[in-house]
Coordinates of C-alpha atoms in Angstrom, one line a residue:
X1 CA 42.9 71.2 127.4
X2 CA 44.3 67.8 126.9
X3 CA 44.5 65.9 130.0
X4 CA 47.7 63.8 129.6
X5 CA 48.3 61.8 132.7
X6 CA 46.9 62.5 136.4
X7 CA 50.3 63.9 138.7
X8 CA 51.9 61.4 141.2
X9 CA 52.2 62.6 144.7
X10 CA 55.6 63.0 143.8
X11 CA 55.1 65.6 142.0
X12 CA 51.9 67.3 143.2
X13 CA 50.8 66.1 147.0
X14 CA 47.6 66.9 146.0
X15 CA 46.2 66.7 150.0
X16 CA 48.2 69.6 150.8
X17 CA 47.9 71.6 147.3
X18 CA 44.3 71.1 147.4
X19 CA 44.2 72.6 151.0
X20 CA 46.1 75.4 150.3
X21 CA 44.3 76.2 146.9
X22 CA 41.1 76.2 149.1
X23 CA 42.2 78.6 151.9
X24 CA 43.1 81.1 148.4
X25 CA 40.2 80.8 147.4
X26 CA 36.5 80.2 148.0
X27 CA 36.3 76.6 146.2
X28 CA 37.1 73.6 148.6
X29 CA 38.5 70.4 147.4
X30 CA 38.7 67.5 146.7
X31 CA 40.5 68.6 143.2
X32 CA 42.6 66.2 140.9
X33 CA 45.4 67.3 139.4
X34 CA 46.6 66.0 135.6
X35 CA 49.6 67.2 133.5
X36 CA 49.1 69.1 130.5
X37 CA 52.4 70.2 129.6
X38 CA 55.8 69.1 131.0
X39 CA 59.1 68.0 130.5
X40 CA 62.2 70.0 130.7
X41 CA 60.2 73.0 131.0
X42 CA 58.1 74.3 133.5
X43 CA 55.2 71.9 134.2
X44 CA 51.5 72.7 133.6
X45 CA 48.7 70.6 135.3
X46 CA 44.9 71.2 134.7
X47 CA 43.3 71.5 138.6
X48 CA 39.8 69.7 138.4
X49 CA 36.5 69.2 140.5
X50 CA 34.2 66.4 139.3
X51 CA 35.1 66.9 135.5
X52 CA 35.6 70.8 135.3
X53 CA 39.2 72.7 135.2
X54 CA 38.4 75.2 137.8
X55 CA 42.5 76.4 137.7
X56 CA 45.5 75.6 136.7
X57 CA 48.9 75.4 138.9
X58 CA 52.4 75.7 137.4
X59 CA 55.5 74.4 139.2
X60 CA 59.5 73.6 138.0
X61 CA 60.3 70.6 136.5
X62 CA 61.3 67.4 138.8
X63 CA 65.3 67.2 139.0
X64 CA 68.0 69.5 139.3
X65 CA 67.3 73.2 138.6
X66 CA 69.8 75.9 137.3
X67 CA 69.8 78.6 140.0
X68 CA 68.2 81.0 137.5
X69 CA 65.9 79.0 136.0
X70 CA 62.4 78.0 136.5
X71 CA 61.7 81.1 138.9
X72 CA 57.9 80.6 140.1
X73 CA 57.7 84.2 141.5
X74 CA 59.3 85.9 138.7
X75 CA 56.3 84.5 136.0
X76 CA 53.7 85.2 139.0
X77 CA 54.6 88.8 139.2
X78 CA 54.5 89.4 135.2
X79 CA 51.5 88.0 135.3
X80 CA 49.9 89.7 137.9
X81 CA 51.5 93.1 137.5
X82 CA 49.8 92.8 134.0
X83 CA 46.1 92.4 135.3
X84 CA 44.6 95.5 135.1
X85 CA 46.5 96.4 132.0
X86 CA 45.2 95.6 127.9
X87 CA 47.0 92.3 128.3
X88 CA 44.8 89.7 128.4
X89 CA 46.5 87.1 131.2
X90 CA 44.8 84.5 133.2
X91 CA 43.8 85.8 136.9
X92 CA 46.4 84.8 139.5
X93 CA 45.1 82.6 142.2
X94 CA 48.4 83.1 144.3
X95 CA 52.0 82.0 144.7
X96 CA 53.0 79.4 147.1
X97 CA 56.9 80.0 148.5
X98 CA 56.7 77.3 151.5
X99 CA 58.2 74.1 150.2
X100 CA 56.3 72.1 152.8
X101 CA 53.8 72.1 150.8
X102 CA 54.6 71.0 147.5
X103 CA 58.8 70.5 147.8
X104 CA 59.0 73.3 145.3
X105 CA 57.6 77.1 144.4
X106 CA 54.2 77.0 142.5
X107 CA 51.6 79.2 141.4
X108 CA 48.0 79.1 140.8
X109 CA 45.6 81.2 138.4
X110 CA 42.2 81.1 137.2
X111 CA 41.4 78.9 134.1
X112 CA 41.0 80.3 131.2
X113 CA 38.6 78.5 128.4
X114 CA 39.9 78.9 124.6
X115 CA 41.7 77.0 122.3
X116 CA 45.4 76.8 121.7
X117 CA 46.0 76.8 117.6
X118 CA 49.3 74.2 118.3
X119 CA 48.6 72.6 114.8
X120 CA 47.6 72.7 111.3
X121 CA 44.9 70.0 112.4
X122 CA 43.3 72.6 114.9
X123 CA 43.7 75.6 112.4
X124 CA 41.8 73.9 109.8
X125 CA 38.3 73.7 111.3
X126 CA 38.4 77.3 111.6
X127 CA 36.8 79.5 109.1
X128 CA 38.7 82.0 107.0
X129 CA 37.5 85.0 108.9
X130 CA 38.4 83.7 112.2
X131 CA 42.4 83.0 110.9
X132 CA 42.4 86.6 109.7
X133 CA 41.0 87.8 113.4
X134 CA 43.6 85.4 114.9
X135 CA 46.4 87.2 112.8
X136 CA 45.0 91.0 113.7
X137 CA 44.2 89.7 117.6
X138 CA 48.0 88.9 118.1
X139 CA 49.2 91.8 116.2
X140 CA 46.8 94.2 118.7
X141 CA 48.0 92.1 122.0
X142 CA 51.3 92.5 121.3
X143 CA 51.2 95.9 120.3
X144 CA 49.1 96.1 123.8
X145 CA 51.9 94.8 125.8
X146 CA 54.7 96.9 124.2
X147 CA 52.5 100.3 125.2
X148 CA 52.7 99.0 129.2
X149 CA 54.2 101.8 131.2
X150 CA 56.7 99.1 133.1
X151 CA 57.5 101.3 135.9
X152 CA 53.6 102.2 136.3
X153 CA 53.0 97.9 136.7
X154 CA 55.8 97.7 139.1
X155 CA 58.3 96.2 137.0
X156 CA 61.0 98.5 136.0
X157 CA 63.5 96.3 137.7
X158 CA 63.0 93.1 136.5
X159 CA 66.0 93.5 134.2
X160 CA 69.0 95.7 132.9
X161 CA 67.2 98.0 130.6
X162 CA 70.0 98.2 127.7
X163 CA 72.0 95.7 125.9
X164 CA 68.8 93.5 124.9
X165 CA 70.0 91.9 121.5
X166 CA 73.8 91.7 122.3
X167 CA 73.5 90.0 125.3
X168 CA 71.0 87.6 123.2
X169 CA 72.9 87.6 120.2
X170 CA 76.2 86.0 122.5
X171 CA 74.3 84.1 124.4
X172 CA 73.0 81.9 121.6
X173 CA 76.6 82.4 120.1
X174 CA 77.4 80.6 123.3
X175 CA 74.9 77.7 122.7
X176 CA 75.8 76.9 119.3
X177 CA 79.3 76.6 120.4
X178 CA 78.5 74.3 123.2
X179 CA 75.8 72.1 120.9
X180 CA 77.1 72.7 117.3
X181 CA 77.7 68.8 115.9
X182 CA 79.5 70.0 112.7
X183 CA 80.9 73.3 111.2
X184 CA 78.5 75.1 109.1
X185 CA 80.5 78.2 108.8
X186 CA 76.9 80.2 107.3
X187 CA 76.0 80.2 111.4
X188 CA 79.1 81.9 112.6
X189 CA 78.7 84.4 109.4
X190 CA 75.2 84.9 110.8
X191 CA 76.3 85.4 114.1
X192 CA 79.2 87.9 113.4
X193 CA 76.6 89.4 111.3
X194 CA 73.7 90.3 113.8
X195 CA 77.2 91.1 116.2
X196 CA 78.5 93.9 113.9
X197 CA 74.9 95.3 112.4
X198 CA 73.1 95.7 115.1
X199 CA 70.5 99.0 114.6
X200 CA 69.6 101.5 116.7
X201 CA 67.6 100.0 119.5
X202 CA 63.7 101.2 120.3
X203 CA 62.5 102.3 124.1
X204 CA 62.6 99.4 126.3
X205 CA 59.1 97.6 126.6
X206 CA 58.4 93.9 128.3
X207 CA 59.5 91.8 125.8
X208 CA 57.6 88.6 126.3
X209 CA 60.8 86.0 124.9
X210 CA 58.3 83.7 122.9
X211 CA 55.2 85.4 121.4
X212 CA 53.6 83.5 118.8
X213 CA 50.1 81.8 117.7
X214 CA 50.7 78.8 119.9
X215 CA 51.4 80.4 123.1
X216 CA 48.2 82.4 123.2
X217 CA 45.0 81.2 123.8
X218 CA 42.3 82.1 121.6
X219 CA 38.8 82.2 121.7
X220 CA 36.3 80.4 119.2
X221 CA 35.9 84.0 117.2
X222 CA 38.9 84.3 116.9
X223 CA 40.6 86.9 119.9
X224 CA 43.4 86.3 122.1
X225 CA 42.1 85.3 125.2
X226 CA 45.0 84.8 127.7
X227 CA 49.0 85.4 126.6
X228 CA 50.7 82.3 128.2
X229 CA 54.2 81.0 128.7
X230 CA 56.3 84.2 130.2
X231 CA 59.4 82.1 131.2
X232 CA 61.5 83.8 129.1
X233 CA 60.0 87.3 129.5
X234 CA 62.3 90.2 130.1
X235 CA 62.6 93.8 129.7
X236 CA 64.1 94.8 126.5
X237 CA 63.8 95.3 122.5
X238 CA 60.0 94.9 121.2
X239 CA 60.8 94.7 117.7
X240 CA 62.4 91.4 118.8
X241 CA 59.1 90.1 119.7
X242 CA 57.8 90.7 116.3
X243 CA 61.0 89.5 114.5
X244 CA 59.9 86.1 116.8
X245 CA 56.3 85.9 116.1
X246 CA 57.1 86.4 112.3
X247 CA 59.5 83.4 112.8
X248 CA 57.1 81.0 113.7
X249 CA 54.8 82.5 111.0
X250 CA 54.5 81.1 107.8
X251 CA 53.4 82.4 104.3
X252 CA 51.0 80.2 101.9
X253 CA 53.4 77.8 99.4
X254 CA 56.8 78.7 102.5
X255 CA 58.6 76.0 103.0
X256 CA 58.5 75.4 106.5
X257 CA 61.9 74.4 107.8
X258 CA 60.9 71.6 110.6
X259 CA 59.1 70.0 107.6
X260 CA 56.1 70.1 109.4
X261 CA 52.8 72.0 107.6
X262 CA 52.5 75.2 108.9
X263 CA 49.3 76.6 110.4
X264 CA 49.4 80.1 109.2
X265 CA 50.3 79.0 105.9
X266 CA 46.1 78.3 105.5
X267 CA 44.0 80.7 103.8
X268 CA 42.4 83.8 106.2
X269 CA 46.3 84.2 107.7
X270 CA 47.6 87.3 107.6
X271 CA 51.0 86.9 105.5
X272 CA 54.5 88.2 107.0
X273 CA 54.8 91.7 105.6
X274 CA 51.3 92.4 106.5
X275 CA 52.1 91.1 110.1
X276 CA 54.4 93.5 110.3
X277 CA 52.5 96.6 108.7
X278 CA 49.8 96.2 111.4
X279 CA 52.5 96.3 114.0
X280 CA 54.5 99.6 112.5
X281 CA 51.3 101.2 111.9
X282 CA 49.7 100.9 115.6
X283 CA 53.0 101.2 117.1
X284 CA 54.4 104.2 114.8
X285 CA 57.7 102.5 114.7
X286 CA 60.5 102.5 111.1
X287 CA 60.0 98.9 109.4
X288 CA 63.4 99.7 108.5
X289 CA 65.1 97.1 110.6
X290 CA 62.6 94.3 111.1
X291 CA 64.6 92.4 108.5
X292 CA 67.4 92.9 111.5
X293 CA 65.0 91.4 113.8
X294 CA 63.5 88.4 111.6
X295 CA 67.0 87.4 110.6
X296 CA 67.9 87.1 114.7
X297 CA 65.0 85.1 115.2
X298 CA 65.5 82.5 112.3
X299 CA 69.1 81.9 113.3
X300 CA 68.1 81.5 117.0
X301 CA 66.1 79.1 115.9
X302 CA 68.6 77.4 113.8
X303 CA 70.5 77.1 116.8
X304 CA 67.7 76.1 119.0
X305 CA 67.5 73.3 116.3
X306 CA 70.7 72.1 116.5
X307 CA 70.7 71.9 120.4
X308 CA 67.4 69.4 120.1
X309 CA 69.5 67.5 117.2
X310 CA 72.5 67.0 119.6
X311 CA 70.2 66.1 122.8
X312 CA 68.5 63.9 120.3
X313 CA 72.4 62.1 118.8
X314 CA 73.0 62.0 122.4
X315 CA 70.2 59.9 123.8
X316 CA 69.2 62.7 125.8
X317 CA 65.7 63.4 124.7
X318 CA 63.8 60.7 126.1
X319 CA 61.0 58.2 124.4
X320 CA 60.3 60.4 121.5
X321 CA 63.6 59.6 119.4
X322 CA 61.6 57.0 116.9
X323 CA 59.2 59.9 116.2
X324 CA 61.3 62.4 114.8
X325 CA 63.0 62.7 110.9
X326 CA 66.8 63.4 112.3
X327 CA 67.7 64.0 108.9
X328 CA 65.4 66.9 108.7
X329 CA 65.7 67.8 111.7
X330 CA 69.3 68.4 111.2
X331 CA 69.3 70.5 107.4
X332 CA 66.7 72.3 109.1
X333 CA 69.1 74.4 111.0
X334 CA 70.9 75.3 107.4
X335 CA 67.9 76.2 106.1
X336 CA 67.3 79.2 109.1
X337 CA 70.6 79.7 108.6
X338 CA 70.3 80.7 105.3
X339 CA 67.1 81.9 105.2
X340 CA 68.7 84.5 108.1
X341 CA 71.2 85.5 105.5
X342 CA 69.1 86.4 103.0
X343 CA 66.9 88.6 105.5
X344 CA 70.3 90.2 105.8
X345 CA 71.2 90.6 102.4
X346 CA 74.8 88.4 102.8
X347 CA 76.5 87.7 100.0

């Protein structure tokens, strides 16, 4: 893990974390606390004893919080309903409710050694053998997390179990209204599209929100180690999940739309219609409508695009403005666009 920047007491008192991670567990302090992910999204700090991440704590970002948002004890009981199931998640340490200790909700798990494959740059110094293990090692978590029994784990009421896709499909209708900078008319014909054709759904499984290579850890062989990031998790359509892995994923000679290369593009990477073989096969599901699902994740993230495009016209996304190719930023969210209505066979 990359240590970024050690936490202010402002955001971690580390006196009172530290005795409080002790009294869960049999490790006393002193520990040192540094950020490894953060921003508008939950933050991530690596929790460290003379060099060595022993754990790592995860706590809302500072500021104002949407009531819904950023819920502590919702991603601690995923995570710990899941830990005697095939999934592999990190061991949870415990969840901490009293905000005299830290001002807000946190939670604490184990560490979890692996690598996260974030970029091309990581990807490349692994051997062909171990990208094709990578590819089948997603394919057999997620298949492992759609087989949970959710009312055996104790999570059968974490959400309504119908109406997965429409309420996604409007609520993302919703944000590209509220962000959209210009008309591009092929996102509302998307929109009404996935609106008007949606299939027949499958059984209700946990649908993680945000599955893909980058949100897993993975061991040097090759095998998911830990499935990470659940802030989005829910109970609803599976094939969704694969429709939003394969939209991360890219073929060899794709064109990736945030113009970045594209780690599965490398040789050993299983390619998108293989992906999704494995899936149907160990599953038992009808491929029929994955083009459904692949078209909803594309145009979710041309939307998602065009809300960091707006926040980034705006002023509103911090120090990183100089960094980022606006330009391609923006025709990136045509290109999803279209590349949705081709998976849908628009004319």
């Amino acid at each position: 893990m990359l240590d970024v920047v050690e936490a202010s007491p402002d955001v971690i008192h580390a006196e009172r974390v530290t005795s409080w991670i002790s009294r869960q567990t049999d490790v006393d302090g002193p520990f040192s606390y540094h950020l490894i992910a953060g921003g508008r999204s939950n933050m991530t700090f690596a929790v460290k004893q003379e060099g060595q991440t022993l754990f790592v704590l995860r706590r809302p970002p500072m500021g104002p919080l949407l009531p819904s948002a950023h819920d502590m004890a919702r991603e601690h009981r995923l995570m710990d309903a899941l830990r005697d199931s095939d999934v592999p998640v990190p061991e949870m340490v415990g969840l901490c409710q009293d905000e005299t200790v830290n001002g807000r909700d946190f939670y604490v798990m184990r560490f979890v050694d692996g690598i996260v494959v974030r970029d091309i740059d990581i990807a490349s110094t692994m051997s062909i053998s171990v990208r094709r293990t990578m590819s089948e090692s997603l394919i057999k978590n997620l298949v492992a997390l759609h087989r949970v029994d959710i009312d055996e784990v104790g999570l059968g009421d974490l959400a309504k179990r119908t109406g997965y896709i429409e309420r996604q499909v409007k609520r993302w209708i919703g944000q590209w209204e509220n962000s959209r900078t210009r008309e591009l008319p092929i996102v509302d014909a998307v929109a009404s599209a996935l609106l008007y054709r949606m299939p027949e759904p499958n059984p209700t499984t946990i649908a993680h929100g945000d599955y893909r290579l980058s949100n897993c850890m993975m061991s040097s062989q090759g095998l998911v180690t830990a499935v990470l990031d659940w802030e989005l998790c829910t109970l609803g359509e599976p094939m969704a999940d694969l429709g939003g892995l394969l939209g991360y994923w890219h073929d060899p000679q794709e064109t990736d739309p945030a113009g970045d290369a594209e780690s599965t593009g490398l040789t050993g990477f299983l390619t998108q219609d293989e992906m999704a073989s494995l899936y149907a096969e160990a599953m038992g599901v009808d491929m029929g409508s994955i083009s459904y699902y692949r078209a909803f994740a594309q145009w979710r993230l041309a939307c998602i695009a065009e809300g960091v495009y707006a926040r980034y016209l705006g002023g509103q996304q911090g120090a990183q403005d100089e960094e980022i190719d606006l330009e391609r930023m923006k025709d990136s969210v045509t290109e999803r666009a279209e590349r949705a209505a081709q998976l849908l066979d628009m004319d």
